[in-house]
CSV table of C-alpha atoms and ligand atoms in Angstrom, one decimal:
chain,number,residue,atom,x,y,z
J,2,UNK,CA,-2.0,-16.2,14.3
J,3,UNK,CA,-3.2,-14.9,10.8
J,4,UNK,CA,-0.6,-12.8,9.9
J,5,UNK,CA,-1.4,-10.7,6.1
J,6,UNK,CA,1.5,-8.3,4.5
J,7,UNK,CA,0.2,-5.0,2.7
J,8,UNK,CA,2.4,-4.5,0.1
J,9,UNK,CA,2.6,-1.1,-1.9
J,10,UNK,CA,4.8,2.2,-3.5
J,11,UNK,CA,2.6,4.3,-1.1
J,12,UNK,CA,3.9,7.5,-3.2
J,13,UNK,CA,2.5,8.6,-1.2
J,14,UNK,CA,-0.4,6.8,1.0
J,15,UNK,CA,-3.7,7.8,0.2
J,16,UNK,CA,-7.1,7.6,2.0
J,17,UNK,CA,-7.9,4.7,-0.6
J,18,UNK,CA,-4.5,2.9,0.8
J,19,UNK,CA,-6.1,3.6,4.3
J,20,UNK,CA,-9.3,2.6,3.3
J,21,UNK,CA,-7.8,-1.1,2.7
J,22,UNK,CA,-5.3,-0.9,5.8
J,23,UNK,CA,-8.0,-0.4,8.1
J,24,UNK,CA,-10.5,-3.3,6.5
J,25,UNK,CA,-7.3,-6.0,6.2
J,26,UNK,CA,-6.5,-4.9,9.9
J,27,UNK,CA,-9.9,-5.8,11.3
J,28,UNK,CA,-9.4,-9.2,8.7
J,29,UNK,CA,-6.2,-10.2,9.9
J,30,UNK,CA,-4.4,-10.3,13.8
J,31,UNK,CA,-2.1,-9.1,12.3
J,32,UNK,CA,-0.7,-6.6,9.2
J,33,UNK,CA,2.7,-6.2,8.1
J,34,UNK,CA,2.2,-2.5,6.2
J,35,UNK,CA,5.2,-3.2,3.9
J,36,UNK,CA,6.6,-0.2,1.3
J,37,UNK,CA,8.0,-2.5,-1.4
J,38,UNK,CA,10.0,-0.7,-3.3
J,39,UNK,CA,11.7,-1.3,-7.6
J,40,UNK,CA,15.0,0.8,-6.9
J,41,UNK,CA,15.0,1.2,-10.5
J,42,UNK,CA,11.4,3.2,-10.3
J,43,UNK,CA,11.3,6.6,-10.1
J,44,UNK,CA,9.6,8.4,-7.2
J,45,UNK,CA,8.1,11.1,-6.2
J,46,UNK,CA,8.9,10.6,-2.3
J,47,UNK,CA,11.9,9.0,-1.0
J,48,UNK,CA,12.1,5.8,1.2
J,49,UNK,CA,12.1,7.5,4.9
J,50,UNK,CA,9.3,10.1,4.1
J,51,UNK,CA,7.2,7.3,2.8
J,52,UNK,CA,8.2,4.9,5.8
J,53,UNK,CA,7.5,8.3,7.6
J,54,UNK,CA,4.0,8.6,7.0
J,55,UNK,CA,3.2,5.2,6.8
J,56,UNK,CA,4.4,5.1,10.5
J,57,UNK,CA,2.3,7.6,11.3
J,58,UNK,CA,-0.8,5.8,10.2
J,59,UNK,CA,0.3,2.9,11.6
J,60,UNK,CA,-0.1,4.4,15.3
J,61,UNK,CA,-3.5,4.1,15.1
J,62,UNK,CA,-3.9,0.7,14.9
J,63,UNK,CA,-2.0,-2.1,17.0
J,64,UNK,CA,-2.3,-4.3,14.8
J,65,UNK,CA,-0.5,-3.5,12.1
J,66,UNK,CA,3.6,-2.6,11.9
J,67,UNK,CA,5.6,-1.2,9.7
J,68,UNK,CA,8.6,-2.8,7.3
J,69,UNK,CA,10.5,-2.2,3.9
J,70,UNK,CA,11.4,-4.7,1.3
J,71,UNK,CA,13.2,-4.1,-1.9
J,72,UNK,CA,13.2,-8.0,-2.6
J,73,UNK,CA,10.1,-10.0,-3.5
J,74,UNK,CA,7.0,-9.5,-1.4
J,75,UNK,CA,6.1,-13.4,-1.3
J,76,UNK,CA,9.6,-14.3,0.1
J,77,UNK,CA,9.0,-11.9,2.3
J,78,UNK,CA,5.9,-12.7,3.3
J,79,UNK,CA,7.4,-16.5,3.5
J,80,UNK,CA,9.9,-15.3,6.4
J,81,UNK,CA,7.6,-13.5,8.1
J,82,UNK,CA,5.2,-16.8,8.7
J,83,UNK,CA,3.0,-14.4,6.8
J,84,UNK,CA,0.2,-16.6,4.4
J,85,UNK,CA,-1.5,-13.9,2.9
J,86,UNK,CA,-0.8,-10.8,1.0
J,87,UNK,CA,-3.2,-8.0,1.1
J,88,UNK,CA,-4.2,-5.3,-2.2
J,89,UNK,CA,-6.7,-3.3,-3.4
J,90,UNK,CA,-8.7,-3.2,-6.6
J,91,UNK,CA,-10.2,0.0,-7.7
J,92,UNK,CA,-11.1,-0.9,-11.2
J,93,UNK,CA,-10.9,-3.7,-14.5
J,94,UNK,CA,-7.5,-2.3,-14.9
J,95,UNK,CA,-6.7,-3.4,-11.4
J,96,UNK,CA,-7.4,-6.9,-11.7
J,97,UNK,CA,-5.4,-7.6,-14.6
J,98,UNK,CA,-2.5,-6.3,-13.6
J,99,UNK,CA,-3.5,-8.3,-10.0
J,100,UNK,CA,-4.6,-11.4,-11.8
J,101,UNK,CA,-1.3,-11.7,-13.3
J,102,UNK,CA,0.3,-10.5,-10.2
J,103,UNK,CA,-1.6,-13.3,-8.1
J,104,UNK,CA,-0.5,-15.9,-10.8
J,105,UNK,CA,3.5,-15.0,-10.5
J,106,UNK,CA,3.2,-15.2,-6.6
J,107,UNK,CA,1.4,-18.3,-6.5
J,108,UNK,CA,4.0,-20.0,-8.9
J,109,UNK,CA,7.0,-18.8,-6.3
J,110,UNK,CA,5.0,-19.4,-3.0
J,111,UNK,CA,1.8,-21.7,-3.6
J,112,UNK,CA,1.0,-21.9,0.1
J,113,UNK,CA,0.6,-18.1,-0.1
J,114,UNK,CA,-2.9,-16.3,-0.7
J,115,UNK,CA,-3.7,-12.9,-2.2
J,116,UNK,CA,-6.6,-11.5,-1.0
J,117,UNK,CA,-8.2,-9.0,-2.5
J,118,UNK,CA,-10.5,-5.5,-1.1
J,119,UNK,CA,-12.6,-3.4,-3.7
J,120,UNK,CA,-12.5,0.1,-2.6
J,121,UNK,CA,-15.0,1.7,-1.5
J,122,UNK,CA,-16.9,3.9,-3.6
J,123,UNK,CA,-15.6,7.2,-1.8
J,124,UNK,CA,-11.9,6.7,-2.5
J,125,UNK,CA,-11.8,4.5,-5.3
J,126,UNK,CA,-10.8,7.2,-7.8
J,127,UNK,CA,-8.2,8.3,-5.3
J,128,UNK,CA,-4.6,7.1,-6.8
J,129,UNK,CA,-1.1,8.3,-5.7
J,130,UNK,CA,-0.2,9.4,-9.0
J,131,UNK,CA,-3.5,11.2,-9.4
J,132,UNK,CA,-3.0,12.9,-6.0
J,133,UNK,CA,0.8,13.4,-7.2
J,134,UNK,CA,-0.6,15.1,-10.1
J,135,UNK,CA,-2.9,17.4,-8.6
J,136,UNK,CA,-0.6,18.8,-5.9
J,137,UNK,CA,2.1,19.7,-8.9
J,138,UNK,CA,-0.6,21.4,-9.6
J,139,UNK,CA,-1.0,23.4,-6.9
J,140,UNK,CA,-4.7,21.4,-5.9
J,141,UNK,CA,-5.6,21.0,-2.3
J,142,UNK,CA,-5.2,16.9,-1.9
J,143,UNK,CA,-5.4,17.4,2.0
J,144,UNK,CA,-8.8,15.7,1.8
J,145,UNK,CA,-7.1,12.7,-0.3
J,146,UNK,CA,-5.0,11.7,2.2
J,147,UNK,CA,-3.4,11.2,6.2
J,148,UNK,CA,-2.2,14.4,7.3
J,149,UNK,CA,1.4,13.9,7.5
J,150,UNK,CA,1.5,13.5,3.7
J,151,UNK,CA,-0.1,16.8,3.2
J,152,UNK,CA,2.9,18.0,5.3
J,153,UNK,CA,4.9,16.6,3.1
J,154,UNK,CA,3.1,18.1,0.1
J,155,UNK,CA,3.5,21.4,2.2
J,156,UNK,CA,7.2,20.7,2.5
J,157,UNK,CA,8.3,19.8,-0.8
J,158,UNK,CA,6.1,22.8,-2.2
Z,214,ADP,P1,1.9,-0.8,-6.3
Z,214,ADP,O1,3.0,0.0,-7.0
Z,214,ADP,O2,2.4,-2.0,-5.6
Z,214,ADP,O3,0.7,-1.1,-7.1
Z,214,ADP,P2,0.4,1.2,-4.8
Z,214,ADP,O4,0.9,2.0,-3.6
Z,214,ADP,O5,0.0,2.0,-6.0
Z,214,ADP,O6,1.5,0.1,-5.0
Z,214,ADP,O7,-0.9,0.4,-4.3
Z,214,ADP,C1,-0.8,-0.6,-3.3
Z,214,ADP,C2,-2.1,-1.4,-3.3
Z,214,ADP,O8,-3.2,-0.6,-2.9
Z,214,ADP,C3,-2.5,-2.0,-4.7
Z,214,ADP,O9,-3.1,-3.2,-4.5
Z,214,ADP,C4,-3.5,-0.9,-5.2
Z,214,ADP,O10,-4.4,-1.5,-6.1
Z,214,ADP,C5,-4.2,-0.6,-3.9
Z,214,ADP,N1,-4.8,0.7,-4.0
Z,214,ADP,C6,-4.3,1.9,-4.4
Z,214,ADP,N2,-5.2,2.9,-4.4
Z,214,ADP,C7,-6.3,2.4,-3.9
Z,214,ADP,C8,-7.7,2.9,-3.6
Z,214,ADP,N3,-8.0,4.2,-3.9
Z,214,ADP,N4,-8.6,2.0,-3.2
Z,214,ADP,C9,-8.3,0.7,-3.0
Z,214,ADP,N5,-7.1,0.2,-3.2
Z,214,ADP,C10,-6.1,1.0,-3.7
């Protein structure tokens, strides 16, 4: 069984993160949709409404479930039987930081593979700061992303 982990902040998912979740899901038999989360970063959601949402999304596809990490993704990917690990790349800007990203994994775990998506041209400017940005702002993002984060945004308003 192929098994692939998504790894992200999702703060919050977007319809680019959905985008890539759907693709890696039709990929892969199966997707771990993983929030890996820096306790030391500051967010704008906290860990159950993100595992909230993501859940949310996650009914819609059988394939993929949903799991939290705070560790490292690739040793979590290596318990899991998991040999690939899924992200997205919008831009150049992307695929440094990925490059590098890629380069650190492979030196813990060589027997794991990123593979990478380009997003599609319709969400590719979509980013969860950006959307984070324009709801602080008082924007309607509710075409940005799954609706139970624009509950959340309704929420937390
Ligand atoms: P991280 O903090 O780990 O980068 P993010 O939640 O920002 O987590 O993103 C998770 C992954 O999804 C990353 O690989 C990122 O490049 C990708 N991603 C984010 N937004 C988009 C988008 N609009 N289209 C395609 N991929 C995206």
């Amino acid at each position: 069984m192929k098994i692939a982990v998504y790894p992200g902040s999702f703060d919050p998912i977007t319809n680019g993160h959905l985008d890539i979740l759907k693709r890696a899901s039709d990929a892969f038999d199966k997707i771990i949709f993983l929030l890996s989360v820096n306790p030391s970063k500051k967010s704008r959601f906290s860990i159950e409404e993100r595992l909230f949402s993501m859940k949310e999304v996650a009914k819609g596809y059988p394939n993929v479930e949903v799991d939290y990490c705070d560790g490292l993704v690739v040793n979590y990917a290596q318990e899991k039987g998991a040999k690939f690990i899924i992200r997205g790349l919008r831009a150049v800007t992307d695929f440094e930081f990925e490059f590098q990203l890629a380069a650190a994994n492979r030196f813990l775990q060589p027997d794991i593979d990123m593979v990478f998506f380009m997003a599609d041209k319709e969400t590719s400017f979509i980013s969860s700061s950006t959307v984070n940005e324009m709801a602080n702002h008082g924007a309607d993002v509710s075409t940005l992303v799954p609706p139970s984060v624009s509950e959340l945004y309704k929420k937390k308003r």
